[in-house]
C-alpha cells in the first residue's frame, strides 16, 4: 500500500497511538488502513466414494490439482462460499456437510476452511478457472500433483476420518515466512 | 474506496473480465482491489465456574459487555488471536480450548469465531479498550447489556453445552443488511 484509498495522499507505515503494530496511516485524512487475514473456503465433494478435484487453469500452481476452493465474498456464509466455489470451478452442485479442517497459512495471510460435501449427481465440468475436473477413487488421488499443502491436509484428514467413521474437525498451521535473520524458507 | 492504494489514481467500481462481482478497479495501473470478510476472534474464558466479561471502553457499543474478542492479525492462528485479545482487553492469560461458535455477521462483513477457554488464575484487569473486567456467575450474566448478538449466541451455546457435558461447535448467521427495495433493517 502506497496511497490512501480514502483521499489519495501518500501513506506512511507507523504504529498508531494505542496500537501495537505498524499500520498504513494517512497523514492527510487520518485514516488507518488495516490489513487482515483473508478467508479461503472450499470443500471435499464426494460422489459414490469418489472425490471431485479440479486442475487449476490459473496461477498460482497452474496445472496442479485441488479441491474446489476460493476467496470468501462479502454477504455469504462459509458454507455458501464453499458451494459457490464448487459451482464456479467445477460446475458442481454440492451439499455442504460438516466442518473438516481449518488451516492457518501464515505466509499467505490466509485462513483456509474446508467442509465435507456430497455431490448427489455425477454432473460437473470445467469452470473458467479449471483445466479439467475429475472424480478420483481414493487410490487414484494425485498426491504428488496437489496444488497446496492445505489441499493435502484436508484430503488426508478426510480419508482418515471416513475410514474411522467419524467427522471431527482439524486445525493446523503452515508457515513458510522468512525466518528473522535467516535467508531461506522453512 | 476512492483511490488506488497502489498508484493513487481514482478507482471505478466495475465487474472485471471473468469476474461476477463489481470491484474497485484502477484504470491507471490495472490493480483490482478486493474487499473480503474480516475475522473477529474471541473466547469464553471460564474460571471456577465463572465467566470473564469485559465492558467496552470503545465504540461500537461502548459501555456494553462482551467476551474478549477482536480482529485477527496477520501472522497468527485463530487460537493465538483469541488469547492475544484476552490479554489486551482483560489482561488475562487464558488457555484456548475447543471451537465453540462461528457467526456469519453479513451486514458487518465479518466472520466471528469463538473458542472455549480456561482462565487458570483469577488474575485480570482492564485493558485500554475495557472500562471494567469482571468474573460473572452464570446466573449473573448481564444478558440485556451484552454488546453484540454474536456475544449472546456464543454465551448461550456455551452454557447449554456445559450443562449437557458436550463440546460441539455451532454455526449461525446474523443479517441486518437493508432489504432490496425496502427501507428498514431486518
CSV table of C-alpha atoms in Angstrom, one decimal:
chain,number,residue,atom,x,y,z
A,1,UNK,CA,0.0,0.0,0.0
A,2,UNK,CA,1.4,3.4,-1.1
A,3,UNK,CA,-1.6,5.7,-1.2
A,4,UNK,CA,-4.6,6.3,1.0
A,5,UNK,CA,-7.7,4.7,-0.6
A,6,UNK,CA,-9.9,7.3,1.0
A,7,UNK,CA,-8.2,10.6,0.0
A,8,UNK,CA,-5.3,9.6,-2.4
A,9,UNK,CA,-2.5,11.1,-0.3
A,10,UNK,CA,0.7,9.0,0.4
A,11,UNK,CA,0.5,6.8,3.4
A,12,UNK,CA,3.3,6.0,5.9
A,13,UNK,CA,3.8,2.9,7.9
A,14,UNK,CA,3.8,3.6,11.7
A,15,UNK,CA,2.2,2.4,15.0
A,16,UNK,CA,-0.9,4.4,15.7
A,17,UNK,CA,-1.5,5.7,19.2
A,18,UNK,CA,-2.8,2.9,21.4
A,19,UNK,CA,-1.9,0.2,18.9
A,20,UNK,CA,0.9,-2.3,19.0
A,21,UNK,CA,1.5,-2.9,15.3
A,22,UNK,CA,2.6,-0.8,12.3
A,23,UNK,CA,-0.3,0.2,10.1
A,24,UNK,CA,-0.5,2.2,6.9
A,25,UNK,CA,-1.7,5.6,8.1
A,26,UNK,CA,-2.7,8.7,6.1
A,27,UNK,CA,-1.2,11.9,7.4
A,28,UNK,CA,-3.7,13.9,5.3
A,29,UNK,CA,-7.1,12.5,6.3
A,30,UNK,CA,-6.0,10.3,9.3
A,31,UNK,CA,-7.4,7.1,8.0
A,32,UNK,CA,-5.7,4.0,9.5
A,33,UNK,CA,-5.6,1.1,6.9
A,34,UNK,CA,-5.8,-2.4,8.5
A,35,UNK,CA,-4.6,-5.4,6.7
A,36,UNK,CA,-6.1,-8.7,8.0
A,37,UNK,CA,-6.0,-12.3,7.0
A,38,UNK,CA,-8.4,-13.4,4.3
A,39,UNK,CA,-10.6,-16.5,4.3
A,40,UNK,CA,-10.3,-19.1,1.6
A,41,UNK,CA,-13.2,-21.6,1.7
A,42,UNK,CA,-13.5,-25.0,0.0
A,43,UNK,CA,-14.9,-28.5,0.3
A,44,UNK,CA,-14.2,-32.1,-0.4
A,45,UNK,CA,-17.1,-33.2,-2.6
A,46,UNK,CA,-17.7,-37.0,-2.6
A,47,UNK,CA,-19.8,-38.9,-5.1
A,48,UNK,CA,-20.3,-42.6,-4.8
A,49,UNK,CA,-17.0,-43.0,-2.9
A,50,UNK,CA,-15.0,-40.8,-5.3
A,51,UNK,CA,-13.7,-37.3,-4.8
A,52,UNK,CA,-14.1,-34.4,-7.2
A,53,UNK,CA,-10.9,-32.5,-7.9
A,54,UNK,CA,-10.1,-29.6,-10.3
A,55,UNK,CA,-6.9,-29.0,-12.2
A,56,UNK,CA,-6.0,-25.3,-11.9
A,57,UNK,CA,-6.1,-23.1,-15.1
A,58,UNK,CA,-4.7,-20.1,-13.2
A,59,UNK,CA,-1.7,-19.2,-11.1
A,60,UNK,CA,-0.6,-19.9,-8.5
A,61,UNK,CA,0.0,-23.6,-9.1
A,62,UNK,CA,-1.4,-23.7,-12.6
A,63,UNK,CA,-1.8,-27.3,-13.8
A,64,UNK,CA,-1.9,-28.8,-10.2
A,65,UNK,CA,-5.0,-30.4,-8.6
A,66,UNK,CA,-7.1,-29.0,-5.8
A,67,UNK,CA,-10.5,-29.4,-4.2
A,68,UNK,CA,-12.9,-26.6,-5.2
A,69,UNK,CA,-11.9,-23.5,-3.0
A,70,UNK,CA,-11.5,-19.8,-3.3
A,71,UNK,CA,-11.8,-16.4,-1.5
A,72,UNK,CA,-14.9,-15.9,0.6
A,73,UNK,CA,-17.0,-12.9,-0.6
A,74,UNK,CA,-18.9,-10.3,1.5
A,75,UNK,CA,-22.6,-11.2,2.1
A,76,UNK,CA,-22.2,-15.0,2.2
A,77,UNK,CA,-21.7,-17.7,4.8
A,78,UNK,CA,-18.7,-20.1,4.8
A,79,UNK,CA,-21.0,-22.9,3.6
A,80,UNK,CA,-22.4,-20.7,0.8
A,81,UNK,CA,-18.8,-19.7,-0.3
A,82,UNK,CA,-17.8,-23.4,-0.4
A,83,UNK,CA,-20.8,-24.3,-2.5
A,84,UNK,CA,-20.4,-21.3,-4.8
A,85,UNK,CA,-16.7,-22.1,-5.5
A,86,UNK,CA,-17.7,-25.7,-6.3
A,87,UNK,CA,-20.1,-24.4,-8.9
A,88,UNK,CA,-17.7,-21.8,-10.3
A,89,UNK,CA,-14.7,-24.1,-10.6
A,90,UNK,CA,-16.3,-27.5,-11.2
A,91,UNK,CA,-19.9,-26.7,-12.3
A,92,UNK,CA,-20.9,-29.0,-9.5
A,93,UNK,CA,-23.9,-28.5,-7.2
A,94,UNK,CA,-22.8,-29.8,-3.9
A,95,UNK,CA,-24.4,-30.2,-0.5
A,96,UNK,CA,-22.1,-28.9,2.2
A,97,UNK,CA,-21.7,-31.0,5.3
A,98,UNK,CA,-19.6,-30.8,8.4
A,99,UNK,CA,-16.5,-28.8,9.1
A,100,UNK,CA,-13.4,-30.7,8.1
A,101,UNK,CA,-10.3,-28.5,8.5
A,102,UNK,CA,-9.1,-25.1,9.3
A,103,UNK,CA,-5.6,-24.3,8.1
A,104,UNK,CA,-3.7,-21.1,9.1
A,105,UNK,CA,-1.5,-20.3,6.1
A,106,UNK,CA,0.6,-17.6,7.8
A,107,UNK,CA,2.9,-16.7,5.0
A,108,UNK,CA,-0.1,-16.1,2.7
A,109,UNK,CA,-2.0,-14.2,5.4
A,110,UNK,CA,-4.9,-16.6,4.8
A,111,UNK,CA,-7.2,-18.9,6.8
A,112,UNK,CA,-8.3,-21.9,4.7
A,113,UNK,CA,-11.6,-23.5,5.8
A,114,UNK,CA,-12.7,-26.9,4.3
A,115,UNK,CA,-16.0,-28.7,4.7
A,116,UNK,CA,-17.1,-32.2,3.8
A,117,UNK,CA,-19.6,-32.2,0.9
A,118,UNK,CA,-21.7,-34.5,-1.1
A,119,UNK,CA,-22.1,-34.4,-4.9
A,120,UNK,CA,-25.6,-36.0,-5.4
A,121,UNK,CA,-25.3,-36.4,-9.2
A,122,UNK,CA,-22.2,-37.1,-11.2
A,123,UNK,CA,-22.7,-33.8,-13.1
A,124,UNK,CA,-19.7,-31.5,-13.3
A,125,UNK,CA,-17.4,-29.7,-15.8
A,126,UNK,CA,-14.6,-27.3,-16.1
A,127,UNK,CA,-15.3,-23.7,-14.9
A,128,UNK,CA,-13.1,-20.9,-16.3
A,129,UNK,CA,-10.5,-21.4,-13.6
A,130,UNK,CA,-10.1,-25.1,-14.2
A,131,UNK,CA,-8.3,-27.0,-17.0
A,132,UNK,CA,-10.2,-30.2,-16.2
A,133,UNK,CA,-12.4,-31.6,-13.4
A,134,UNK,CA,-12.5,-35.3,-12.5
A,135,UNK,CA,-13.8,-37.8,-10.0
A,136,UNK,CA,-11.0,-39.7,-8.3
A,137,UNK,CA,-11.2,-43.0,-6.5
A,138,UNK,CA,-9.2,-42.8,-3.2
A,139,UNK,CA,-6.4,-45.0,-4.6
A,140,UNK,CA,-6.0,-42.6,-7.6
A,141,UNK,CA,-5.7,-39.2,-5.8
A,142,UNK,CA,-2.8,-37.4,-7.5
A,143,UNK,CA,-1.0,-36.8,-4.2
A,144,UNK,CA,2.3,-35.6,-5.8
A,145,UNK,CA,0.4,-33.2,-8.0
A,146,UNK,CA,-1.7,-31.4,-5.5
A,147,UNK,CA,-1.7,-27.6,-5.6
A,148,UNK,CA,-1.3,-26.7,-2.0
A,149,UNK,CA,-0.3,-28.2,1.4
A,150,UNK,CA,-3.7,-27.2,2.7
A,151,UNK,CA,-5.4,-29.3,0.0
A,152,UNK,CA,-3.3,-32.3,1.0
A,153,UNK,CA,-4.1,-31.8,4.7
A,154,UNK,CA,-7.8,-31.6,4.0
A,155,UNK,CA,-7.8,-34.7,1.8
A,156,UNK,CA,-5.7,-36.8,4.2
A,157,UNK,CA,-7.9,-36.0,7.2
A,158,UNK,CA,-11.0,-36.6,5.1
A,159,UNK,CA,-9.9,-40.2,4.2
A,160,UNK,CA,-8.7,-41.0,7.7
A,161,UNK,CA,-11.9,-39.8,9.3
A,162,UNK,CA,-14.0,-41.6,6.7
A,163,UNK,CA,-12.2,-44.8,7.4
A,164,UNK,CA,-12.8,-44.3,11.1
A,165,UNK,CA,-16.4,-43.4,10.6
A,166,UNK,CA,-16.1,-40.1,12.3
A,167,UNK,CA,-16.5,-36.4,11.4
A,168,UNK,CA,-14.3,-34.3,13.6
A,169,UNK,CA,-12.6,-31.0,12.6
A,170,UNK,CA,-8.9,-30.4,12.5
A,171,UNK,CA,-6.7,-27.3,12.9
A,172,UNK,CA,-3.2,-26.9,11.6
A,173,UNK,CA,-0.7,-24.2,10.8
A,174,UNK,CA,1.5,-23.8,7.7
A,175,UNK,CA,4.3,-21.1,7.9
A,176,UNK,CA,6.7,-20.5,5.1
A,177,UNK,CA,7.6,-17.0,6.1
A,178,UNK,CA,11.3,-16.0,6.0
A,179,UNK,CA,12.9,-16.6,9.4
A,180,UNK,CA,14.2,-13.4,11.1
A,181,UNK,CA,17.9,-13.1,10.4
A,182,UNK,CA,17.8,-16.1,8.0
A,183,UNK,CA,17.6,-16.2,4.2
A,184,UNK,CA,15.8,-19.4,3.5
A,185,UNK,CA,12.3,-20.6,3.6
A,186,UNK,CA,11.3,-23.0,6.4
B,1,UNK,CA,-12.6,3.2,-1.6
B,2,UNK,CA,-12.0,6.2,-3.8
B,3,UNK,CA,-8.3,6.0,-4.8
B,4,UNK,CA,-6.0,3.2,-5.8
B,5,UNK,CA,-3.8,2.2,-2.9
B,6,UNK,CA,-1.1,1.2,-5.3
B,7,UNK,CA,-0.7,4.2,-7.6
B,8,UNK,CA,-3.0,6.9,-6.1
B,9,UNK,CA,-5.3,7.3,-9.2
B,10,UNK,CA,-9.1,7.3,-8.8
B,11,UNK,CA,-10.8,3.9,-8.9
B,12,UNK,CA,-14.1,2.9,-10.5
B,13,UNK,CA,-16.5,0.2,-9.4
B,14,UNK,CA,-17.0,-2.3,-12.2
B,15,UNK,CA,-17.1,-6.0,-12.9
B,16,UNK,CA,-13.6,-7.1,-14.1
B,17,UNK,CA,-13.4,-9.5,-17.1
B,18,UNK,CA,-14.1,-13.1,-16.0
B,19,UNK,CA,-15.5,-11.9,-12.6
B,20,UNK,CA,-19.1,-11.8,-11.5
B,21,UNK,CA,-19.0,-9.0,-8.9
B,22,UNK,CA,-18.2,-5.3,-9.0
B,23,UNK,CA,-14.7,-4.5,-7.7
B,24,UNK,CA,-12.8,-1.3,-7.3
B,25,UNK,CA,-10.6,-1.2,-10.3
B,26,UNK,CA,-7.8,1.2,-11.1
B,27,UNK,CA,-7.8,2.4,-14.8
B,28,UNK,CA,-4.3,3.8,-14.4
B,29,UNK,CA,-2.3,0.7,-13.1
B,30,UNK,CA,-4.9,-2.0,-13.6
B,31,UNK,CA,-5.0,-3.1,-9.9
B,32,UNK,CA,-8.2,-4.9,-8.9
B,33,UNK,CA,-9.0,-4.2,-5.2
B,34,UNK,CA,-10.9,-7.0,-3.5
B,35,UNK,CA,-12.9,-6.5,-0.3
B,36,UNK,CA,-13.4,-9.6,1.7
B,37,UNK,CA,-14.9,-10.5,5.1
B,38,UNK,CA,-12.7,-10.0,8.1
B,39,UNK,CA,-12.2,-12.4,11.0
B,40,UNK,CA,-13.1,-11.4,14.5
B,41,UNK,CA,-11.8,-13.9,17.1
B,42,UNK,CA,-12.7,-14.3,20.7
B,43,UNK,CA,-13.2,-16.8,23.6
B,44,UNK,CA,-15.4,-17.6,26.6
B,45,UNK,CA,-12.9,-17.7,29.5
B,46,UNK,CA,-14.1,-19.8,32.5
B,47,UNK,CA,-12.5,-19.7,35.9
B,48,UNK,CA,-14.0,-21.8,38.7
B,49,UNK,CA,-17.4,-21.9,37.0
B,50,UNK,CA,-17.5,-18.1,36.4
B,51,UNK,CA,-17.1,-16.3,33.0
B,52,UNK,CA,-14.8,-13.4,32.3
B,53,UNK,CA,-16.5,-10.5,30.6
B,54,UNK,CA,-15.3,-7.0,29.5
B,55,UNK,CA,-17.3,-3.8,29.5
B,56,UNK,CA,-16.3,-1.9,26.3
B,57,UNK,CA,-14.5,1.4,26.5
B,58,UNK,CA,-14.7,2.0,22.8
B,59,UNK,CA,-17.4,2.3,20.1
B,60,UNK,CA,-19.3,0.5,18.8
B,61,UNK,CA,-21.4,-0.5,21.8
B,62,UNK,CA,-19.4,1.5,24.4
B,63,UNK,CA,-20.5,0.5,27.9
B,64,UNK,CA,-21.8,-2.9,27.0
B,65,UNK,CA,-20.4,-6.2,28.0
B,66,UNK,CA,-18.7,-8.7,25.7
B,67,UNK,CA,-16.3,-11.7,25.9
B,68,UNK,CA,-12.8,-10.8,24.9
B,69,UNK,CA,-12.7,-10.6,21.1
B,70,UNK,CA,-11.2,-8.6,18.2
B,71,UNK,CA,-9.8,-8.5,14.7
B,72,UNK,CA,-7.4,-11.3,13.8
B,73,UNK,CA,-4.0,-10.1,12.7
B,74,UNK,CA,-1.7,-11.4,10.0
B,75,UNK,CA,0.9,-14.0,11.2
B,76,UNK,CA,-1.2,-15.6,14.0
B,77,UNK,CA,-3.5,-18.5,14.3
B,78,UNK,CA,-7.2,-18.2,15.4
B,79,UNK,CA,-6.3,-19.6,18.8
B,80,UNK,CA,-3.4,-17.1,19.2
B,81,UNK,CA,-5.7,-14.3,18.2
B,82,UNK,CA,-8.2,-15.3,20.8
B,83,UNK,CA,-5.5,-15.5,23.5
B,84,UNK,CA,-4.0,-12.2,22.5
B,85,UNK,CA,-7.3,-10.4,22.6
B,86,UNK,CA,-8.0,-11.8,26.1
B,87,UNK,CA,-4.7,-10.3,27.3
B,88,UNK,CA,-5.1,-7.0,25.5
B,89,UNK,CA,-8.7,-6.4,26.7
B,90,UNK,CA,-8.7,-8.2,30.1
B,91,UNK,CA,-5.0,-8.7,31.0
B,92,UNK,CA,-6.0,-12.4,31.3
B,93,UNK,CA,-3.7,-15.2,30.3
B,94,UNK,CA,-6.1,-17.9,29.0
B,95,UNK,CA,-5.8,-21.4,27.7
B,96,UNK,CA,-7.7,-21.7,24.5
B,97,UNK,CA,-9.9,-24.9,24.2
B,98,UNK,CA,-12.3,-26.2,21.6
B,99,UNK,CA,-14.1,-24.4,18.9
B,100,UNK,CA,-17.4,-23.1,20.2
B,101,UNK,CA,-19.1,-21.0,17.5
B,102,UNK,CA,-18.8,-19.4,14.1
B,103,UNK,CA,-21.1,-16.5,13.4
B,104,UNK,CA,-21.5,-15.0,10.0
B,105,UNK,CA,-22.3,-11.3,10.5
B,106,UNK,CA,-23.3,-10.4,7.0
B,107,UNK,CA,-24.1,-6.8,7.5
B,108,UNK,CA,-20.7,-6.1,9.1
B,109,UNK,CA,-18.8,-8.2,6.5
B,110,UNK,CA,-17.3,-10.2,9.4
B,111,UNK,CA,-17.0,-13.8,10.5
B,112,UNK,CA,-16.8,-14.1,14.3
B,113,UNK,CA,-15.1,-17.2,15.7
B,114,UNK,CA,-15.3,-18.1,19.4
B,115,UNK,CA,-13.4,-20.7,21.4
B,116,UNK,CA,-14.0,-22.2,24.8
B,117,UNK,CA,-11.2,-21.1,27.2
B,118,UNK,CA,-9.9,-21.6,30.7
B,119,UNK,CA,-8.5,-18.8,32.9
B,120,UNK,CA,-6.3,-20.8,35.3
B,121,UNK,CA,-5.7,-18.0,37.8
B,122,UNK,CA,-8.2,-15.3,38.8
B,123,UNK,CA,-5.8,-12.6,37.6
B,124,UNK,CA,-7.2,-10.0,35.2
B,125,UNK,CA,-7.7,-6.3,34.8
B,126,UNK,CA,-9.0,-3.6,32.4
B,127,UNK,CA,-7.0,-3.3,29.1
B,128,UNK,CA,-7.2,0.1,27.3
B,129,UNK,CA,-10.3,-1.0,25.4
B,130,UNK,CA,-12.2,-2.0,28.5
B,131,UNK,CA,-13.9,0.1,31.2
B,132,UNK,CA,-14.0,-2.9,33.6
B,133,UNK,CA,-13.5,-6.6,33.6
B,134,UNK,CA,-15.3,-9.0,35.9
B,135,UNK,CA,-16.0,-12.7,36.5
B,136,UNK,CA,-19.7,-13.5,36.4
B,137,UNK,CA,-21.5,-16.5,37.8
B,138,UNK,CA,-23.9,-18.0,35.2
B,139,UNK,CA,-26.9,-16.5,37.0
B,140,UNK,CA,-25.4,-13.0,36.9
B,141,UNK,CA,-24.6,-12.7,33.2
B,142,UNK,CA,-25.8,-9.3,32.1
B,143,UNK,CA,-27.9,-10.7,29.2
B,144,UNK,CA,-29.7,-7.4,28.5
B,145,UNK,CA,-26.4,-5.4,28.4
B,146,UNK,CA,-24.4,-7.6,26.0
B,147,UNK,CA,-22.6,-5.7,23.2
B,148,UNK,CA,-23.4,-7.9,20.2
B,149,UNK,CA,-25.8,-10.7,19.1
B,150,UNK,CA,-22.8,-12.9,18.4
B,151,UNK,CA,-21.6,-12.5,22.0
B,152,UNK,CA,-25.0,-13.7,23.2
B,153,UNK,CA,-25.0,-16.6,20.8
B,154,UNK,CA,-21.6,-17.8,22.0
B,155,UNK,CA,-22.5,-17.5,25.7
B,156,UNK,CA,-25.9,-19.2,25.3
B,157,UNK,CA,-24.4,-22.1,23.4
B,158,UNK,CA,-21.5,-22.3,25.9
B,159,UNK,CA,-23.8,-22.7,28.9
B,160,UNK,CA,-26.1,-25.2,27.1
B,161,UNK,CA,-23.2,-27.3,26.1
B,162,UNK,CA,-21.6,-27.2,29.5
B,163,UNK,CA,-24.9,-28.3,31.1
B,164,UNK,CA,-25.0,-31.2,28.6
B,165,UNK,CA,-21.4,-32.1,29.1
B,166,UNK,CA,-20.6,-31.7,25.4
B,167,UNK,CA,-18.3,-29.5,23.3
B,168,UNK,CA,-19.7,-29.3,19.8
B,169,UNK,CA,-19.3,-26.2,17.6
B,170,UNK,CA,-22.2,-24.1,16.2
B,171,UNK,CA,-22.8,-22.1,13.1
B,172,UNK,CA,-25.2,-19.2,12.8
B,173,UNK,CA,-25.8,-16.2,10.5
B,174,UNK,CA,-26.9,-12.7,11.5
B,175,UNK,CA,-28.0,-10.4,8.7
B,176,UNK,CA,-29.1,-6.8,9.3
B,177,UNK,CA,-28.5,-5.6,5.8
B,178,UNK,CA,-31.1,-3.3,4.2
B,179,UNK,CA,-33.6,-5.4,2.2
B,180,UNK,CA,-33.5,-4.8,-1.5
B,181,UNK,CA,-36.4,-2.4,-2.3
B,182,UNK,CA,-37.1,-2.0,1.4
B,183,UNK,CA,-36.1,0.8,3.8
B,184,UNK,CA,-35.9,-0.9,7.1
B,185,UNK,CA,-33.5,-3.1,8.9
B,186,UNK,CA,-34.4,-6.7,9.4
